[in-house]
Tab-separated table of C-alpha atoms in Angstrom:
chain	number	residue	atom	x	y	z
A	238	MET	CA	-31.767	49.670	-15.066
A	239	ILE	CA	-29.038	48.061	-12.738
A	240	ARG	CA	-31.452	44.939	-10.729
A	241	SER	CA	-32.295	44.430	-14.382
A	242	ALA	CA	-28.578	43.084	-15.887
A	243	ARG	CA	-28.189	41.371	-12.792
A	244	MET	CA	-31.298	39.258	-13.282
A	245	VAL	CA	-30.055	38.751	-16.724
A	246	PHE	CA	-26.860	37.923	-15.809
A	247	TRP	CA	-26.599	35.133	-12.909
A	248	PRO	CA	-29.442	32.917	-14.994
A	249	LEU	CA	-26.646	33.517	-18.208
A	250	ALA	CA	-23.875	32.662	-15.659
A	251	ILE	CA	-25.875	29.684	-14.339
A	252	ALA	CA	-26.243	28.253	-17.700
A	253	ALA	CA	-22.415	28.871	-18.245
A	254	MET	CA	-21.433	26.950	-15.053
A	255	ALA	CA	-23.983	24.092	-15.822
A	256	ALA	CA	-23.004	23.513	-19.559
A	257	ALA	CA	-18.897	23.812	-18.627
A	258	PRO	CA	-19.205	19.382	-17.249
A	259	ALA	CA	-20.696	18.649	-21.479
A	260	ALA	CA	-18.193	20.817	-22.987
A	261	LEU	CA	-15.554	19.568	-20.703
A	262	ALA	CA	-16.403	15.489	-20.989
A	263	GLN	CA	-14.251	14.370	-23.079
A	264	ASP	CA	-11.524	15.723	-21.025
A	265	ALA	CA	-10.128	13.537	-18.241
A	266	PRO	CA	-10.645	15.665	-15.055
A	267	PRO	CA	-7.569	16.653	-13.636
A	268	PRO	CA	-7.051	15.703	-9.749
A	269	ARG	CA	-8.882	17.698	-6.671
A	270	PRO	CA	-6.635	17.789	-3.485
A	271	THR	CA	-8.227	15.902	-0.277
A	272	PHE	CA	-8.341	17.058	3.316
A	273	LYS	CA	-7.672	15.522	6.360
A	274	GLU	CA	-9.300	15.999	9.832
A	275	ASP	CA	-6.168	18.100	10.659
A	276	GLY	CA	-6.152	20.737	8.146
A	277	THR	CA	-3.591	18.612	6.230
A	278	VAL	CA	-4.359	18.715	2.690
A	279	GLN	CA	-2.640	16.248	0.314
A	280	VAL	CA	-2.425	17.856	-2.820
A	281	PRO	CA	-1.722	15.773	-6.183
A	282	ALA	CA	0.830	15.915	-8.790
A	283	PHE	CA	0.880	18.590	-10.797
A	284	GLU	CA	2.477	20.522	-13.818
A	285	LEU	CA	3.245	23.739	-13.014
A	286	PRO	CA	4.365	26.177	-15.972
A	287	PRO	CA	5.819	29.559	-16.493
A	288	SER	CA	3.753	31.925	-15.457
A	289	ASN	CA	2.777	34.442	-18.100
A	290	LEU	CA	2.971	37.257	-16.013
A	291	ALA	CA	6.166	36.826	-16.195
A	292	SER	CA	9.169	38.434	-18.314
A	293	GLU	CA	10.817	36.732	-21.067
A	294	GLU	CA	13.766	36.577	-19.634
A	295	ILE	CA	12.384	34.503	-16.791
A	296	ALA	CA	12.957	31.265	-18.779
A	297	GLN	CA	17.256	32.481	-19.343
A	298	GLY	CA	17.294	33.162	-15.876
A	299	LEU	CA	15.898	29.713	-14.540
A	300	ARG	CA	18.473	28.367	-16.913
A	301	MET	CA	21.142	29.845	-15.374
A	302	ALA	CA	19.003	30.044	-11.777
A	303	SER	CA	18.970	26.016	-12.371
A	304	LYS	CA	23.220	25.407	-11.919
A	305	LEU	CA	22.173	26.537	-8.383
A	306	LYS	CA	18.774	24.096	-8.478
A	307	GLY	CA	19.721	21.399	-5.918
A	308	ILE	CA	23.109	22.625	-4.546
A	309	THR	CA	21.450	22.959	-0.894
A	310	GLN	CA	20.695	19.687	-0.895
A	311	THR	CA	23.476	18.008	-2.101
A	312	LEU	CA	26.066	19.497	0.223
A	313	PRO	CA	29.111	18.283	1.422
A	314	THR	CA	29.926	18.398	5.242
A	315	ASP	CA	33.364	19.983	4.843
A	316	ILE	CA	32.561	23.932	5.230
A	317	ALA	CA	35.500	25.081	3.259
A	318	ALA	CA	33.928	22.541	0.456
A	319	VAL	CA	30.957	24.213	0.890
A	320	ARG	CA	32.512	27.856	0.591
A	321	LYS	CA	34.360	26.982	-2.626
A	322	MET	CA	31.289	25.317	-4.048
A	323	MET	CA	28.789	28.131	-3.253
A	324	ASP	CA	31.399	30.385	-5.467
A	325	GLY	CA	31.769	28.597	-8.271
A	326	ALA	CA	27.779	28.062	-8.942
A	327	LEU	CA	27.459	32.279	-8.500
A	328	ALA	CA	30.375	32.816	-11.061
A	329	PRO	CA	28.226	33.281	-13.512
A	330	MET	CA	26.082	35.798	-11.626
A	331	VAL	CA	28.765	37.620	-10.344
A	332	ALA	CA	30.405	37.851	-14.111
A	333	ALA	CA	27.122	39.223	-15.276
A	334	MET	CA	26.394	41.827	-12.499
A	335	THR	CA	30.019	43.272	-12.844
A	336	SER	CA	29.742	43.691	-16.295
A	337	ALA	CA	26.184	45.346	-16.061
A	338	TYR	CA	26.750	47.339	-12.431
A	339	PRO	CA	30.764	48.537	-12.413
A	340	THR	CA	31.499	49.513	-9.279
A	341	ASP	CA	34.830	50.653	-7.674
A	342	MET	CA	36.258	47.769	-4.498
A	343	LYS	CA	38.070	48.279	-1.876
A	344	GLU	CA	38.871	46.327	1.042
A	345	GLU	CA	38.556	48.269	5.030
A	346	ARG	CA	37.677	47.340	8.846
A	347	ILE	CA	35.253	48.808	10.218
A	348	ALA	CA	35.316	48.071	13.945
A	349	GLY	CA	37.121	45.231	13.454
A	350	VAL	CA	34.757	43.887	11.085
A	351	PRO	CA	36.399	42.968	7.708
A	352	ALA	CA	34.474	45.096	5.301
A	353	ARG	CA	34.062	46.197	1.492
A	354	VAL	CA	33.394	49.528	0.187
A	355	PHE	CA	31.225	49.488	-3.228
A	356	THR	CA	31.315	53.399	-4.681
A	357	PRO	CA	29.682	53.541	-8.815
A	358	LYS	CA	33.078	53.178	-11.061
A	359	GLY	CA	33.579	56.675	-12.639
A	360	LYS	CA	30.665	58.614	-11.410
A	361	PRO	CA	29.838	60.297	-8.105
A	362	PHE	CA	28.481	58.949	-5.098
A	363	ASP	CA	26.046	60.079	-2.305
A	364	ARG	CA	28.392	61.286	0.024
A	365	GLU	CA	26.389	61.908	2.517
A	366	ARG	CA	24.040	58.957	2.872
A	367	VAL	CA	25.377	54.813	3.391
A	368	LEU	CA	23.853	51.844	3.563
A	369	ILE	CA	25.512	48.432	5.036
A	370	ASN	CA	25.121	45.554	3.168
A	371	LEU	CA	24.312	42.199	5.013
A	372	HIS	CA	25.363	39.180	2.395
A	373	GLY	CA	22.830	36.013	2.213
A	374	GLY	CA	24.928	31.996	2.893
A	375	ALA	CA	22.794	30.486	5.567
A	376	PHE	CA	24.880	32.633	7.682
A	377	SER	CA	27.692	30.248	7.161
A	378	GLN	CA	29.368	31.144	3.847
A	379	CYS	CA	28.979	33.170	0.230
A	380	PHE	CA	30.804	37.124	1.535
A	381	ASP	CA	32.950	37.102	-1.570
A	382	SER	CA	30.623	36.186	-4.193
A	383	CYS	CA	26.999	37.446	-2.650
A	384	SER	CA	28.856	40.543	-1.208
A	385	LYS	CA	29.030	41.465	-4.681
A	386	LEU	CA	25.695	40.284	-6.165
A	387	GLU	CA	23.621	42.446	-3.373
A	388	SER	CA	26.596	46.011	-3.529
A	389	MET	CA	27.486	46.449	-6.926
A	390	PRO	CA	24.227	46.918	-8.635
A	391	ILE	CA	22.494	49.652	-5.591
A	392	ALA	CA	25.641	51.166	-5.637
A	393	SER	CA	26.004	52.047	-9.093
A	394	VAL	CA	22.039	52.428	-9.828
A	395	GLY	CA	21.332	54.416	-6.561
A	396	GLY	CA	24.972	56.416	-6.704
A	397	PHE	CA	24.962	54.995	-3.337
A	398	LYS	CA	28.509	54.376	-1.285
A	399	VAL	CA	27.866	50.552	-0.281
A	400	ILE	CA	30.002	48.819	2.756
A	401	SER	CA	29.734	44.902	2.780
A	402	LEU	CA	30.226	43.098	6.155
A	403	ASP	CA	31.972	39.864	6.206
A	404	TYR	CA	30.487	39.139	9.858
A	405	ARG	CA	30.822	35.811	11.477
A	406	GLN	CA	29.768	32.803	10.759
A	407	ALA	CA	28.851	29.250	11.202
A	408	PRO	CA	30.604	26.752	11.908
A	409	GLU	CA	33.157	28.996	13.979
A	410	PHE	CA	30.716	31.192	15.795
A	411	LYS	CA	26.432	30.897	16.822
A	412	HIS	CA	24.565	33.081	16.916
A	413	PRO	CA	24.273	36.675	17.796
A	414	ALA	CA	27.987	37.196	16.458
A	415	ALA	CA	26.542	38.438	13.247
A	416	VAL	CA	24.161	40.482	14.866
A	417	GLU	CA	26.944	42.457	17.341
A	418	ASP	CA	29.826	42.690	14.624
A	419	VAL	CA	26.371	45.007	12.111
A	420	ALA	CA	25.958	46.295	15.515
A	421	ALA	CA	29.820	47.155	16.349
A	422	VAL	CA	29.659	48.755	12.828
A	423	TYR	CA	26.397	50.541	12.784
A	424	LYS	CA	27.440	51.893	16.107
A	425	GLU	CA	31.431	53.430	14.356
A	426	LEU	CA	29.267	55.150	11.318
A	427	LEU	CA	27.120	56.529	13.762
A	428	LYS	CA	30.160	59.169	14.812
A	429	THR	CA	30.293	59.867	11.155
A	430	TYR	CA	26.506	59.495	10.104
A	431	ARG	CA	23.232	60.131	11.480
A	432	PRO	CA	20.953	57.319	12.434
A	433	LYS	CA	18.537	58.752	9.099
A	434	GLN	CA	21.471	59.006	6.556
A	435	ILE	CA	22.518	55.101	7.547
A	436	GLY	CA	20.513	52.305	6.008
A	437	ILE	CA	21.024	48.609	5.831
A	438	TYR	CA	19.856	45.690	3.769
A	439	GLY	CA	20.225	42.079	2.879
A	440	CYS	CA	19.106	38.863	1.039
A	441	SER	CA	18.898	35.786	2.610
A	442	ALA	CA	20.626	35.389	5.577
A	443	GLY	CA	21.306	38.961	5.317
A	444	GLY	CA	18.140	39.901	5.011
A	445	ALA	CA	16.811	37.604	7.962
A	446	LEU	CA	19.887	39.683	9.812
A	447	SER	CA	19.253	43.021	8.539
A	448	GLY	CA	15.711	42.406	10.674
A	449	GLN	CA	17.498	41.273	13.480
A	450	ALA	CA	19.475	44.170	13.837
A	451	ALA	CA	16.499	46.192	13.770
A	452	ALA	CA	15.710	44.715	16.444
A	453	TRP	CA	19.060	44.690	18.528
A	454	PHE	CA	18.964	48.335	18.498
A	455	ALA	CA	14.984	48.421	19.421
A	456	ARG	CA	16.342	46.358	22.753
A	457	ASP	CA	19.437	48.053	23.153
A	458	LYS	CA	17.708	51.781	22.716
A	459	VAL	CA	19.851	52.394	20.359
A	460	PRO	CA	18.562	55.147	17.346
A	461	GLN	CA	17.252	52.965	14.056
A	462	PRO	CA	18.988	53.471	10.754
A	463	GLY	CA	17.241	55.392	8.592
A	464	ALA	CA	15.102	52.330	6.866
A	465	ILE	CA	16.223	48.676	6.835
A	466	GLY	CA	15.650	46.113	3.406
A	467	ILE	CA	14.708	42.667	4.114
A	468	PHE	CA	15.084	40.088	0.403
A	469	GLY	CA	14.757	37.208	0.437
A	470	ALA	CA	13.045	36.572	4.019
A	471	GLY	CA	11.284	37.497	7.168
A	472	ALA	CA	10.988	39.079	11.028
A	473	ALA	CA	9.916	35.168	11.026
A	474	PRO	CA	12.062	32.133	11.160
A	475	PHE	CA	13.012	30.421	7.649
A	476	ARG	CA	11.319	27.364	6.791
A	477	TRP	CA	7.657	28.399	8.467
A	478	GLY	CA	4.742	28.477	6.915
A	479	ASP	CA	2.721	27.627	3.684
A	480	SER	CA	5.439	28.682	1.038
A	481	ALA	CA	8.547	25.765	2.063
A	482	TYR	CA	6.299	23.242	1.291
A	483	ILE	CA	5.138	24.750	-1.971
A	484	ALA	CA	8.701	25.992	-2.942
A	485	GLY	CA	10.308	22.668	-1.645
A	486	TYR	CA	7.822	21.168	-4.287
A	487	VAL	CA	7.858	23.919	-7.265
A	488	ASP	CA	11.288	25.663	-6.625
A	489	GLY	CA	13.763	23.153	-6.305
A	490	ASN	CA	16.504	24.905	-4.509
A	491	PHE	CA	15.663	24.165	-1.025
A	492	PRO	CA	14.089	20.495	-0.109
A	493	PRO	CA	10.417	20.378	1.751
A	494	PRO	CA	9.636	19.632	5.167
A	495	ALA	CA	10.501	15.897	5.910
A	496	PRO	CA	6.707	14.165	5.305
A	497	GLY	CA	5.152	13.990	8.322
A	498	ALA	CA	6.479	16.939	9.911
A	499	GLU	CA	5.088	18.902	12.104
A	500	PRO	CA	4.659	22.688	10.383
A	501	GLY	CA	6.913	24.938	12.080
A	502	LYS	CA	9.136	22.473	14.017
A	503	ASN	CA	11.823	22.032	10.924
A	504	ALA	CA	15.063	22.998	13.708
A	505	ALA	CA	16.945	19.850	12.471
A	506	ALA	CA	16.831	20.776	8.993
A	507	PHE	CA	17.350	24.625	9.718
A	508	ASP	CA	20.523	23.720	11.463
A	509	LYS	CA	22.084	21.073	9.027
A	510	LEU	CA	21.658	24.161	6.312
A	511	THR	CA	23.070	26.815	8.552
A	512	PHE	CA	25.863	24.678	9.697
A	513	GLY	CA	24.711	25.110	13.629
A	514	TYR	CA	24.495	28.613	13.539
A	515	PHE	CA	21.673	29.185	15.695
A	516	ALA	CA	21.920	25.978	17.524
A	517	GLY	CA	20.374	26.127	20.879
A	518	ALA	CA	18.724	29.603	20.640
A	519	ASP	CA	14.979	29.731	20.028
A	520	VAL	CA	13.981	30.544	17.160
A	521	LYS	CA	10.897	32.260	18.632
A	522	ASP	CA	13.419	35.159	20.646
A	523	PRO	CA	12.572	38.457	19.595
A	524	ILE	CA	15.799	38.893	18.560
A	525	ILE	CA	15.926	36.063	15.721
A	526	SER	CA	12.518	36.515	14.967
A	527	ALA	CA	10.714	39.818	15.759
A	528	ALA	CA	8.182	39.602	13.913
A	529	LEU	CA	5.946	37.215	16.563
A	530	HIS	CA	6.422	40.024	18.571
A	531	LYS	CA	4.187	43.329	18.485
A	532	ASP	CA	6.016	44.970	20.595
A	533	VAL	CA	9.574	44.804	19.063
A	534	ILE	CA	8.296	44.656	15.611
A	535	ALA	CA	6.479	48.209	16.206
A	536	ARG	CA	9.978	49.645	16.972
A	537	PHE	CA	11.543	49.229	13.110
A	538	PRO	CA	12.642	51.639	10.954
A	539	PRO	CA	10.680	51.652	7.218
A	540	THR	CA	11.387	48.578	5.941
A	541	LEU	CA	11.109	47.208	1.764
A	542	VAL	CA	10.304	44.274	1.552
A	543	ILE	CA	11.090	41.414	-1.180
A	544	THR	CA	10.523	37.923	-2.260
A	545	GLY	CA	9.222	35.894	-5.107
A	546	SER	CA	5.866	34.448	-5.451
A	547	ARG	CA	8.175	30.972	-5.754
A	548	ALA	CA	10.860	31.188	-3.113
A	549	MET	CA	10.681	29.566	0.331
A	550	ASP	CA	10.982	32.901	2.071
A	551	MET	CA	7.151	34.371	1.088
A	552	SER	CA	5.965	33.482	4.256
A	553	PRO	CA	8.248	34.878	6.691
A	554	ALA	CA	7.974	37.832	3.752
A	555	ILE	CA	4.591	38.005	4.277
A	556	TYR	CA	3.840	37.827	7.632
A	557	THR	CA	6.722	40.284	8.203
A	558	ASN	CA	4.906	42.988	5.719
A	559	SER	CA	1.810	42.226	7.577
A	560	ALA	CA	3.603	42.471	11.012
A	561	LEU	CA	4.777	45.894	10.295
A	562	LEU	CA	2.057	47.175	8.786
A	563	ALA	CA	0.123	46.080	11.959
A	564	ALA	CA	2.034	47.414	14.270
A	565	GLY	CA	2.021	51.405	12.285
A	566	VAL	CA	5.020	51.073	10.472
A	567	GLU	CA	5.658	51.654	6.800
A	568	SER	CA	6.612	48.509	4.951
A	569	THR	CA	5.986	47.870	1.049
A	570	LEU	CA	5.927	44.565	0.329
A	571	ILE	CA	7.150	43.094	-3.805
A	572	VAL	CA	6.669	39.663	-4.989
A	573	GLY	CA	8.551	38.851	-8.240
A	574	GLU	CA	6.485	36.933	-10.031
A	575	SER	CA	7.631	33.299	-11.370
A	576	LEU	CA	10.725	33.877	-9.062
A	577	GLY	CA	12.707	32.403	-6.445
A	578	HIS	CA	15.168	32.745	-3.307
A	579	CYS	CA	16.701	36.568	-3.313
A	580	TYR	CA	15.519	36.568	-7.141
A	581	ILE	CA	17.542	39.714	-7.222
A	582	TYR	CA	20.899	38.590	-8.072
A	583	GLY	CA	19.908	38.083	-12.002
A	584	ALA	CA	20.958	41.376	-13.521
A	585	GLY	CA	19.665	39.757	-17.031
A	586	LEU	CA	16.328	40.288	-15.622
A	587	PRO	CA	13.411	42.805	-15.965
A	588	GLU	CA	12.511	42.199	-12.812
A	589	SER	CA	15.587	42.392	-11.042
A	590	ARG	CA	16.262	45.753	-12.965
A	591	ASP	CA	12.939	47.275	-11.259
A	592	ALA	CA	14.236	45.737	-7.726
A	593	TYR	CA	17.294	47.515	-7.814
A	594	GLY	CA	15.350	51.300	-9.504
A	595	ILE	CA	12.590	50.453	-6.243
A	596	ILE	CA	15.402	49.280	-3.407
A	597	SER	CA	17.777	52.555	-4.809
A	598	ARG	CA	14.079	55.549	-4.281
A	599	PHE	CA	13.289	54.052	-1.529
A	600	PHE	CA	16.551	54.360	0.338
A	601	LYS	CA	16.907	58.305	-0.751
A	602	LYS	CA	13.035	58.815	0.032
A	603	HIS	CA	13.944	57.307	4.367
A	604	LEU	CA	17.429	58.365	4.465
A	605	GLY	CA	17.739	62.200	5.572
């Protein structure tokens, strides 16, 4: 009976395919990509409508995010002005997050590193486990805003104590200053907590820094934390892979690589974006890009990776998840449909709320 069904199906399918051109004859054929001998694809201009798999709130979220569109393409050269501009642009998001996820916040110094400690307002919190947040901001900015956007929802939803670090950044400092600060704070917390009671996570630069911290601990034979979260990034170089090009043309937050640029050779643009934080460093170094090194990535703790289908960090995130799984490390990958870089900053999005729950459950599962 199955053979008979196949014999009926295939003629019908072929007939339908043959009839399709006639049915569409009145419509102009869409432009098609062309391919060069070296494998480069020339993509024609096209319109990308809102995804019908995304929530209705995506449109509202994108309108809020539109205030940031192109900001990385028009940054002033003065770092103080850049930091002020970024905090101003993120102010509506911070206000929304503060309203939706109220927390108590206090300033501290841990191992000499300035930090903010977030706990849920008016609710008990987990005193046996602690999370370290590494804020985003291209290794040069955004502690004031991004520490709140990344810590408040996780402290509130998960009932965690979240310590957000004001690690050293460019242009005042260069790599490995940030990961040194993370390691110093982590070692200080190990005096109070067992490694399995500590989790580390961040978005964008902070996501990349979470991976760098795990690689640093592996190199120095420091016990790994119970789990880490790499959000809006990967343990592979920023702006590498297909998504640097795709997101550059459909998302708008980050420009695509220059026409004719050799894939993966975007050091000048990346140095400009990070105000030279990695200047002089090898982006393939095991600490910076652990996913390129099987022996390093194999020593990572359980990892949660979050990206968006329109994010420039999607390729590094996917590559990192695959590398972790290939090395036998537990890894979970979440890709937000129709969403861009660090979409979890949007408190009003159902996809963000889902992510807060996933993040909280992930750390509760893995922190002993």
